[in-house]
Amino acid sequence: MSAHTHRLAEGEAAFLDVLARFCAEEIAPKAAATDETGAFVHDQLSALAGIGMMGANLPEAWGGAGISAPALFEAVATVAGACGSTVSALTAHYLATDSVLIGADDELRARILPAAAEGRALGAFALTEPNAGSDPADMKTRATREGDGWRIKGRKCFISNGGVADFLVVYAVTDPAAGHRGISAFVVEKGTPGLTPGRVEQTMGLRGGHVWELDLDLMVPDANRLGPEGSGFRTAMAVLDNGRIEVAAMAVGIARAALAAARDWAKSRIIGGAPLAQRQGIQWMLADMATDLAAAELMGHEAARQRQALHDGTGGRFGMAASQAKLFASEAAGRIADAALQIYGGYGFTRDFPLERMVRDLRIMRIYEGSSEIQRNVIAGRLLA
């Protein structure tokens, strides 16, 4: 657990202690087998639901845990340190429930969020398309009015949880002439005719947190629309600000595990009659890793603090801090895990130890929720505005 947790409420610290023990005992032991088999993390999500993690991002009014954004950062990092696949599916669920929380009216929130918080309904966030990843304004999926509902037609890709979700938040163009102001969002429930999952993508890492292609040719009632027409882009951007902090937390959690593994290996691995840890070259590697990690933690917690301030009405937009945290943490975690594998030497390259899995799991962190290059664009845009 990070030193930053001293700022948390007593109940939040207790929750994180319970979560840490639970993840060590129930989630981490399954991580290697999950990676090896590629089985979706149904059991892990069900177990996390039992201790309140499926609704950790939601307020108590909608069945959630009601914890602060800094506490949520630490909770996500804790799960990530135990299993990257599990945390990827969990945070994808958060993107969906955040979409409903931010964009929907109370009637739709009441229909979706309590079940999602309890783990009875898994969510997916369907924004990305084959030709619209970094810029949602290039979206081709269309939603057109038919009677008292909407016909949604198009294709989505790289949708985490997409083929197993009980509900999806689908973003679609309702007014092609309005650019990003013509995007709306809709809840599509499992079993809706015309919702067709494609194949599960065979990914390099996070192999138990599946992503799907989705073909859409379906009808939804107008009651499933999130907020006014044209508000979808604004909702998606607010959700992604949250999600980028959660990606930073995921990167921090896996980086903590990598650093701890490297430190323990360096202290116990005897080469030439002495532990690796006695060699200055190894000591400097560990020092750089620890410094990178500390900086990533600080930036992540600052972004989470700003997120909480907006929620409390004492602060404003936190998109720049979220992008900075996501950019730095994802890049730093990649360096940390790579250095940890190097310290393990040839053993780190085998599946007998967790480092090669951590390296693979971390690689996507520099791509999704907006690549590192997109984060630099966002940061520069805010800086120069």
Short mmCIF file of C-alpha atoms in Angstrom, two decimals:
data_model
loop_
_atom_site.label_atom_id
_atom_site.label_comp_id
_atom_site.label_asym_id
_atom_site.label_seq_id
_atom_site.Cartn_x
_atom_site.Cartn_y
_atom_site.Cartn_z
CA MET A 1 0.00 0.00 0.00
CA SER A 2 1.25 3.48 -0.85
CA ALA A 3 2.45 5.96 1.73
CA HIS A 4 -0.25 8.26 0.36
CA THR A 5 -2.96 6.23 2.09
CA HIS A 6 -2.38 8.17 5.34
CA ARG A 7 -4.57 10.88 3.76
CA LEU A 8 -7.54 8.54 3.47
CA ALA A 9 -10.46 8.23 5.85
CA GLU A 10 -10.20 5.51 8.49
CA GLY A 11 -12.93 3.43 6.85
CA GLU A 12 -11.20 3.69 3.48
CA ALA A 13 -7.88 2.52 4.91
CA ALA A 14 -9.65 -0.45 6.50
CA PHE A 15 -11.33 -1.27 3.17
CA LEU A 16 -7.96 -1.19 1.41
CA ASP A 17 -6.42 -3.47 4.04
CA VAL A 18 -9.20 -6.01 3.52
CA LEU A 19 -8.83 -5.70 -0.25
CA ALA A 20 -5.06 -6.23 -0.09
CA ARG A 21 -5.43 -9.42 1.93
CA PHE A 22 -8.22 -10.64 -0.32
CA CYS A 23 -6.24 -10.01 -3.50
CA ALA A 24 -3.16 -11.74 -2.09
CA GLU A 25 -5.18 -14.81 -1.09
CA GLU A 26 -7.85 -15.05 -3.81
CA ILE A 27 -6.79 -13.12 -6.93
CA ALA A 28 -3.00 -13.33 -7.22
CA PRO A 29 -2.80 -17.15 -6.99
CA LYS A 30 -4.97 -17.45 -10.13
CA ALA A 31 -3.09 -14.89 -12.24
CA ALA A 32 -0.59 -17.23 -13.91
CA ALA A 33 -3.22 -19.83 -14.79
CA THR A 34 -5.54 -17.13 -16.14
CA ASP A 35 -2.77 -15.87 -18.38
CA GLU A 36 -1.89 -19.40 -19.51
CA THR A 37 -5.44 -20.52 -20.34
CA GLY A 38 -6.82 -17.14 -21.45
CA ALA A 39 -10.05 -17.85 -19.53
CA PHE A 40 -12.19 -14.78 -18.86
CA VAL A 41 -12.04 -13.61 -15.24
CA HIS A 42 -15.67 -14.34 -14.32
CA ASP A 43 -14.77 -15.94 -10.98
CA GLN A 44 -12.43 -13.13 -9.96
CA LEU A 45 -15.02 -10.43 -10.71
CA SER A 46 -17.68 -12.36 -8.81
CA ALA A 47 -15.33 -12.62 -5.83
CA LEU A 48 -14.52 -8.90 -5.96
CA ALA A 49 -18.24 -8.12 -6.03
CA GLY A 50 -18.51 -9.79 -2.64
CA ILE A 51 -16.27 -7.16 -1.06
CA GLY A 52 -17.75 -4.16 -2.87
CA MET A 53 -15.18 -3.60 -5.64
CA MET A 54 -17.64 -3.75 -8.55
CA GLY A 55 -19.23 -0.55 -7.28
CA ALA A 56 -16.14 1.10 -5.80
CA ASN A 57 -16.37 3.96 -8.32
CA LEU A 58 -20.02 4.72 -7.51
CA PRO A 59 -21.66 6.78 -4.75
CA GLU A 60 -23.65 5.06 -2.03
CA ALA A 61 -26.87 6.54 -3.45
CA TRP A 62 -26.57 4.15 -6.41
CA GLY A 63 -25.37 1.12 -4.47
CA GLY A 64 -21.66 1.91 -4.60
CA ALA A 65 -18.96 1.95 -1.95
CA GLY A 66 -18.87 5.74 -1.78
CA ILE A 67 -15.09 5.91 -1.39
CA SER A 68 -13.00 8.89 -2.43
CA ALA A 69 -11.08 9.12 -5.71
CA PRO A 70 -7.69 8.70 -3.94
CA ALA A 71 -9.00 5.56 -2.22
CA LEU A 72 -10.28 4.27 -5.57
CA PHE A 73 -6.81 4.86 -7.05
CA GLU A 74 -5.27 2.68 -4.36
CA ALA A 75 -7.98 0.02 -4.71
CA VAL A 76 -7.41 -0.27 -8.46
CA ALA A 77 -3.64 -0.42 -7.93
CA THR A 78 -4.11 -3.20 -5.39
CA VAL A 79 -6.13 -5.37 -7.77
CA ALA A 80 -3.66 -4.63 -10.59
CA GLY A 81 -0.73 -5.81 -8.50
CA ALA A 82 -2.50 -9.14 -8.06
CA CYS A 83 -3.76 -9.71 -11.63
CA GLY A 84 -3.67 -7.47 -14.69
CA SER A 85 -6.43 -9.38 -16.47
CA THR A 86 -8.81 -8.96 -13.55
CA VAL A 87 -8.20 -5.24 -13.16
CA SER A 88 -8.64 -4.65 -16.91
CA ALA A 89 -12.12 -6.19 -16.85
CA LEU A 90 -12.95 -4.36 -13.61
CA THR A 91 -11.98 -0.92 -14.90
CA ALA A 92 -13.79 -1.54 -18.20
CA HIS A 93 -16.90 -2.09 -16.05
CA TYR A 94 -16.16 1.25 -14.35
CA LEU A 95 -16.09 3.02 -17.74
CA ALA A 96 -19.58 1.74 -18.42
CA THR A 97 -21.01 2.61 -15.01
CA ASP A 98 -19.29 6.02 -15.03
CA SER A 99 -20.99 6.66 -18.38
CA VAL A 100 -24.40 5.97 -16.85
CA LEU A 101 -23.61 7.93 -13.68
CA ILE A 102 -22.40 10.99 -15.61
CA GLY A 103 -24.72 10.95 -18.61
CA ALA A 104 -28.03 9.30 -17.71
CA ASP A 105 -31.13 10.48 -15.90
CA ASP A 106 -32.12 9.07 -12.52
CA GLU A 107 -34.57 6.57 -14.01
CA LEU A 108 -31.88 4.92 -16.13
CA ARG A 109 -29.34 5.13 -13.30
CA ALA A 110 -31.77 3.34 -10.99
CA ARG A 111 -32.30 0.63 -13.60
CA ILE A 112 -28.60 -0.03 -14.23
CA LEU A 113 -26.31 1.07 -11.43
CA PRO A 114 -27.42 -0.86 -8.31
CA ALA A 115 -27.19 -4.20 -10.13
CA ALA A 116 -23.82 -3.20 -11.59
CA ALA A 117 -22.51 -2.17 -8.17
CA GLU A 118 -23.54 -5.48 -6.64
CA GLY A 119 -21.87 -7.45 -9.43
CA ARG A 120 -25.17 -8.75 -10.84
CA ALA A 121 -24.63 -6.89 -14.13
CA LEU A 122 -21.29 -6.50 -15.91
CA GLY A 123 -20.79 -3.42 -18.07
CA ALA A 124 -18.85 -2.59 -21.24
CA PHE A 125 -17.89 0.74 -22.79
CA ALA A 126 -18.33 0.66 -26.57
CA LEU A 127 -16.61 3.72 -28.02
CA THR A 128 -13.71 2.55 -30.21
CA GLU A 129 -14.22 1.65 -33.88
CA PRO A 130 -11.90 0.28 -36.59
CA ASN A 131 -11.40 3.80 -37.99
CA ALA A 132 -12.19 5.86 -34.88
CA GLY A 133 -9.88 5.15 -31.99
CA SER A 134 -7.95 8.20 -30.88
CA ASP A 135 -10.50 10.63 -32.35
CA PRO A 136 -14.11 9.68 -31.56
CA ALA A 137 -15.27 12.42 -33.94
CA ASP A 138 -14.41 9.98 -36.77
CA MET A 139 -17.09 7.61 -35.50
CA LYS A 140 -19.17 5.83 -38.17
CA THR A 141 -21.72 3.99 -36.02
CA ARG A 142 -25.08 5.66 -36.59
CA ALA A 143 -28.19 5.92 -34.44
CA THR A 144 -31.33 7.06 -36.25
CA ARG A 145 -34.83 7.51 -34.91
CA GLU A 146 -37.35 4.82 -35.77
CA GLY A 147 -40.74 5.26 -34.13
CA ASP A 148 -40.26 5.71 -30.40
CA GLY A 149 -36.76 4.22 -30.42
CA TRP A 150 -33.37 4.26 -32.13
CA ARG A 151 -31.86 2.04 -34.80
CA ILE A 152 -28.14 1.64 -34.11
CA LYS A 153 -25.96 0.28 -36.91
CA GLY A 154 -22.19 -0.02 -37.00
CA ARG A 155 -19.15 -1.85 -35.74
CA LYS A 156 -17.08 -1.46 -32.59
CA CYS A 157 -13.70 -3.00 -31.84
CA PHE A 158 -11.41 -3.66 -28.87
CA ILE A 159 -14.40 -3.57 -26.51
CA SER A 160 -13.37 -4.98 -23.13
CA ASN A 161 -16.08 -7.24 -21.65
CA GLY A 162 -18.06 -6.70 -24.87
CA GLY A 163 -19.08 -10.29 -25.54
CA VAL A 164 -20.02 -11.17 -21.96
CA ALA A 165 -21.42 -7.86 -20.66
CA ASP A 166 -24.96 -7.62 -19.34
CA PHE A 167 -25.15 -4.06 -20.64
CA LEU A 168 -23.07 -1.94 -22.98
CA VAL A 169 -22.88 1.82 -23.27
CA VAL A 170 -22.72 2.34 -27.04
CA TYR A 171 -21.65 5.68 -28.50
CA ALA A 172 -23.13 6.53 -31.92
CA VAL A 173 -23.60 9.48 -34.27
CA THR A 174 -27.12 10.94 -34.14
CA ASP A 175 -26.36 14.11 -36.13
CA PRO A 176 -23.60 13.66 -38.75
CA ALA A 177 -23.54 17.38 -39.53
CA ALA A 178 -22.72 18.38 -35.94
CA GLY A 179 -19.26 16.81 -35.57
CA HIS A 180 -18.49 15.72 -32.03
CA ARG A 181 -21.64 17.52 -30.86
CA GLY A 182 -23.64 15.00 -32.86
CA ILE A 183 -22.61 11.96 -30.79
CA SER A 184 -25.05 10.36 -28.35
CA ALA A 185 -24.80 7.39 -25.97
CA PHE A 186 -27.21 4.50 -25.39
CA VAL A 187 -27.51 1.54 -23.05
CA VAL A 188 -27.80 -1.73 -24.99
CA GLU A 189 -28.75 -4.69 -22.86
CA LYS A 190 -27.56 -8.27 -23.29
CA GLY A 191 -29.81 -10.32 -25.56
CA THR A 192 -30.92 -7.37 -27.68
CA PRO A 193 -31.54 -8.75 -31.18
CA GLY A 194 -28.87 -7.53 -33.57
CA LEU A 195 -26.10 -7.29 -30.96
CA THR A 196 -23.51 -9.70 -32.40
CA PRO A 197 -20.15 -10.24 -30.70
CA GLY A 198 -17.34 -11.26 -33.02
CA ARG A 199 -14.22 -13.15 -32.06
CA VAL A 200 -12.20 -12.54 -28.94
CA GLU A 201 -8.99 -10.75 -29.92
CA GLN A 202 -5.84 -12.78 -29.23
CA THR A 203 -3.89 -10.24 -27.24
CA MET A 204 -0.26 -10.08 -26.12
CA GLY A 205 -1.18 -9.48 -22.48
CA LEU A 206 -4.20 -9.18 -20.18
CA ARG A 207 -5.22 -12.49 -21.70
CA GLY A 208 -8.05 -13.09 -19.22
CA GLY A 209 -9.54 -9.62 -19.75
CA HIS A 210 -11.10 -10.20 -23.15
CA VAL A 211 -11.77 -7.65 -25.89
CA TRP A 212 -14.25 -8.18 -28.71
CA GLU A 213 -15.40 -6.84 -32.03
CA LEU A 214 -19.12 -6.04 -32.00
CA ASP A 215 -21.48 -5.83 -34.96
CA LEU A 216 -24.53 -3.69 -34.25
CA ASP A 217 -27.85 -3.60 -36.10
CA LEU A 218 -30.40 -3.21 -33.34
CA MET A 219 -33.20 -1.19 -31.80
CA VAL A 220 -33.22 0.44 -28.37
CA PRO A 221 -36.00 2.46 -26.75
CA ASP A 222 -35.54 6.20 -26.29
CA ALA A 223 -35.47 5.59 -22.51
CA ASN A 224 -32.06 3.93 -23.01
CA ARG A 225 -30.48 7.14 -24.28
CA LEU A 226 -28.03 8.76 -21.86
CA GLY A 227 -29.07 12.38 -21.51
CA PRO A 228 -29.92 14.78 -24.34
CA GLU A 229 -29.06 14.07 -27.94
CA GLY A 230 -25.55 15.21 -28.74
CA SER A 231 -24.27 14.93 -25.17
CA GLY A 232 -22.41 11.66 -25.74
CA PHE A 233 -19.03 13.14 -26.63
CA ARG A 234 -19.02 15.27 -23.49
CA THR A 235 -19.94 12.21 -21.41
CA ALA A 236 -17.24 10.09 -23.04
CA MET A 237 -14.54 12.70 -22.41
CA ALA A 238 -15.50 12.99 -18.73
CA VAL A 239 -15.48 9.19 -18.43
CA LEU A 240 -12.06 8.98 -20.09
CA ASP A 241 -10.64 11.55 -17.65
CA ASN A 242 -11.67 9.16 -14.87
CA GLY A 243 -10.42 6.17 -16.83
CA ARG A 244 -6.98 7.67 -17.42
CA ILE A 245 -6.46 7.98 -13.67
CA GLU A 246 -7.48 4.34 -13.34
CA VAL A 247 -4.97 3.34 -16.04
CA ALA A 248 -2.32 5.19 -14.04
CA ALA A 249 -3.40 3.21 -10.98
CA MET A 250 -3.22 -0.05 -12.92
CA ALA A 251 0.29 0.78 -14.10
CA VAL A 252 1.35 1.75 -10.58
CA GLY A 253 -0.03 -1.48 -9.12
CA ILE A 254 1.80 -3.73 -11.57
CA ALA A 255 4.97 -1.63 -11.24
CA ARG A 256 4.87 -2.04 -7.45
CA ALA A 257 4.67 -5.81 -7.88
CA ALA A 258 7.54 -5.79 -10.38
CA LEU A 259 9.77 -3.68 -8.13
CA ALA A 260 9.02 -5.87 -5.10
CA ALA A 261 9.83 -9.01 -7.10
CA ALA A 262 13.10 -7.52 -8.37
CA ARG A 263 14.15 -6.36 -4.91
CA ASP A 264 13.47 -9.76 -3.36
CA TRP A 265 15.26 -11.57 -6.20
CA ALA A 266 18.31 -9.29 -5.92
CA LYS A 267 18.55 -9.99 -2.19
CA SER A 268 18.22 -13.76 -2.54
CA ARG A 269 19.99 -14.54 -5.85
CA ILE A 270 23.62 -15.49 -5.17
CA ILE A 271 26.11 -14.88 -7.96
CA GLY A 272 29.85 -15.20 -7.38
CA GLY A 273 29.29 -15.95 -3.71
CA ALA A 274 27.27 -12.79 -2.95
CA PRO A 275 23.72 -11.55 -3.44
CA LEU A 276 23.03 -9.51 -6.56
CA ALA A 277 21.88 -6.71 -4.26
CA GLN A 278 25.47 -6.06 -3.18
CA ARG A 279 26.40 -4.92 -6.69
CA GLN A 280 26.24 -1.20 -7.28
CA GLY A 281 24.87 -1.61 -10.80
CA ILE A 282 21.86 -3.51 -9.45
CA GLN A 283 21.44 -1.03 -6.61
CA TRP A 284 21.29 1.86 -9.08
CA MET A 285 18.72 0.02 -11.21
CA LEU A 286 16.53 -0.50 -8.15
CA ALA A 287 16.97 3.13 -7.11
CA ASP A 288 15.85 4.39 -10.52
CA MET A 289 12.87 2.00 -10.48
CA ALA A 290 11.81 3.17 -7.01
CA THR A 291 12.14 6.82 -8.04
CA ASP A 292 10.06 6.30 -11.18
CA LEU A 293 7.42 4.53 -9.10
CA ALA A 294 7.31 7.27 -6.46
CA ALA A 295 6.83 9.92 -9.15
CA ALA A 296 4.04 7.89 -10.80
CA GLU A 297 2.30 7.49 -7.44
CA LEU A 298 2.51 11.20 -6.70
CA MET A 299 1.13 12.19 -10.11
CA GLY A 300 -1.64 9.62 -9.87
CA HIS A 301 -2.69 10.77 -6.43
CA GLU A 302 -2.63 14.42 -7.49
CA ALA A 303 -4.95 13.61 -10.41
CA ALA A 304 -7.19 11.63 -8.05
CA ARG A 305 -7.20 14.55 -5.60
CA GLN A 306 -8.33 16.88 -8.38
CA ARG A 307 -11.02 14.39 -9.43
CA GLN A 308 -12.32 14.35 -5.87
CA ALA A 309 -12.24 18.15 -5.68
CA LEU A 310 -14.48 18.38 -8.74
CA HIS A 311 -16.86 15.89 -7.14
CA ASP A 312 -16.86 17.92 -3.91
CA GLY A 313 -17.48 21.18 -5.76
CA THR A 314 -14.16 22.68 -4.70
CA GLY A 315 -12.24 22.21 -7.96
CA GLY A 316 -12.57 22.25 -11.72
CA ARG A 317 -11.62 20.08 -14.66
CA PHE A 318 -8.78 17.64 -14.09
CA GLY A 319 -8.18 16.39 -17.64
CA MET A 320 -4.61 17.67 -17.83
CA ALA A 321 -3.63 16.04 -14.54
CA ALA A 322 -5.30 12.79 -15.63
CA SER A 323 -3.41 12.78 -18.93
CA GLN A 324 -0.11 13.58 -17.22
CA ALA A 325 -0.62 10.80 -14.67
CA LYS A 326 -1.62 8.28 -17.33
CA LEU A 327 1.27 9.22 -19.61
CA PHE A 328 3.96 9.16 -16.95
CA ALA A 329 2.72 6.10 -15.02
CA SER A 330 2.24 3.93 -18.10
CA GLU A 331 5.67 4.80 -19.49
CA ALA A 332 7.40 4.50 -16.10
CA ALA A 333 5.77 1.15 -15.32
CA GLY A 334 7.04 -0.23 -18.61
CA ARG A 335 10.58 0.83 -17.68
CA ILE A 336 10.25 -0.62 -14.18
CA ALA A 337 8.98 -4.02 -15.33
CA ASP A 338 11.60 -4.24 -18.07
CA ALA A 339 14.38 -3.46 -15.58
CA ALA A 340 12.94 -6.00 -13.13
CA LEU A 341 13.04 -8.67 -15.83
CA GLN A 342 16.66 -7.69 -16.58
CA ILE A 343 17.58 -8.17 -12.92
CA TYR A 344 16.07 -11.67 -13.06
CA GLY A 345 18.21 -12.39 -16.12
CA GLY A 346 17.24 -15.45 -18.15
CA TYR A 347 14.82 -16.56 -15.45
CA GLY A 348 12.79 -13.41 -16.00
CA PHE A 349 12.22 -14.43 -19.60
CA THR A 350 10.55 -17.69 -18.53
CA ARG A 351 6.96 -18.26 -17.47
CA ASP A 352 8.17 -19.76 -14.20
CA PHE A 353 8.30 -16.20 -12.82
CA PRO A 354 5.76 -13.37 -13.15
CA LEU A 355 7.97 -10.72 -14.77
CA GLU A 356 7.37 -11.70 -18.39
CA ARG A 357 3.61 -11.57 -17.77
CA MET A 358 3.89 -8.16 -16.14
CA VAL A 359 5.87 -6.83 -19.11
CA ARG A 360 3.18 -8.11 -21.51
CA ASP A 361 0.28 -6.86 -19.38
CA LEU A 362 1.79 -3.39 -19.07
CA ARG A 363 2.42 -2.85 -22.76
CA ILE A 364 -1.20 -1.90 -23.52
CA MET A 365 -1.20 0.79 -20.83
CA ARG A 366 0.67 3.09 -23.23
CA ILE A 367 -2.05 2.60 -25.85
CA TYR A 368 -5.55 2.37 -24.44
CA GLU A 369 -7.64 5.19 -22.95
CA GLY A 370 -5.66 7.34 -25.40
CA SER A 371 -2.10 6.44 -26.42
CA SER A 372 0.94 8.19 -24.98
CA GLU A 373 1.05 10.31 -28.12
CA ILE A 374 -2.58 11.38 -27.64
CA GLN A 375 -1.87 12.26 -24.00
CA ARG A 376 0.95 14.51 -25.15
CA ASN A 377 -1.47 16.20 -27.56
CA VAL A 378 -3.99 16.69 -24.76
CA ILE A 379 -1.37 18.09 -22.37
CA ALA A 380 0.08 20.42 -24.99
CA GLY A 381 -3.39 21.60 -25.98
CA ARG A 382 -4.23 22.51 -22.38
CA LEU A 383 -0.82 24.13 -21.90
CA LEU A 384 -1.12 26.29 -24.99
CA ALA A 385 -4.82 27.15 -24.71
#
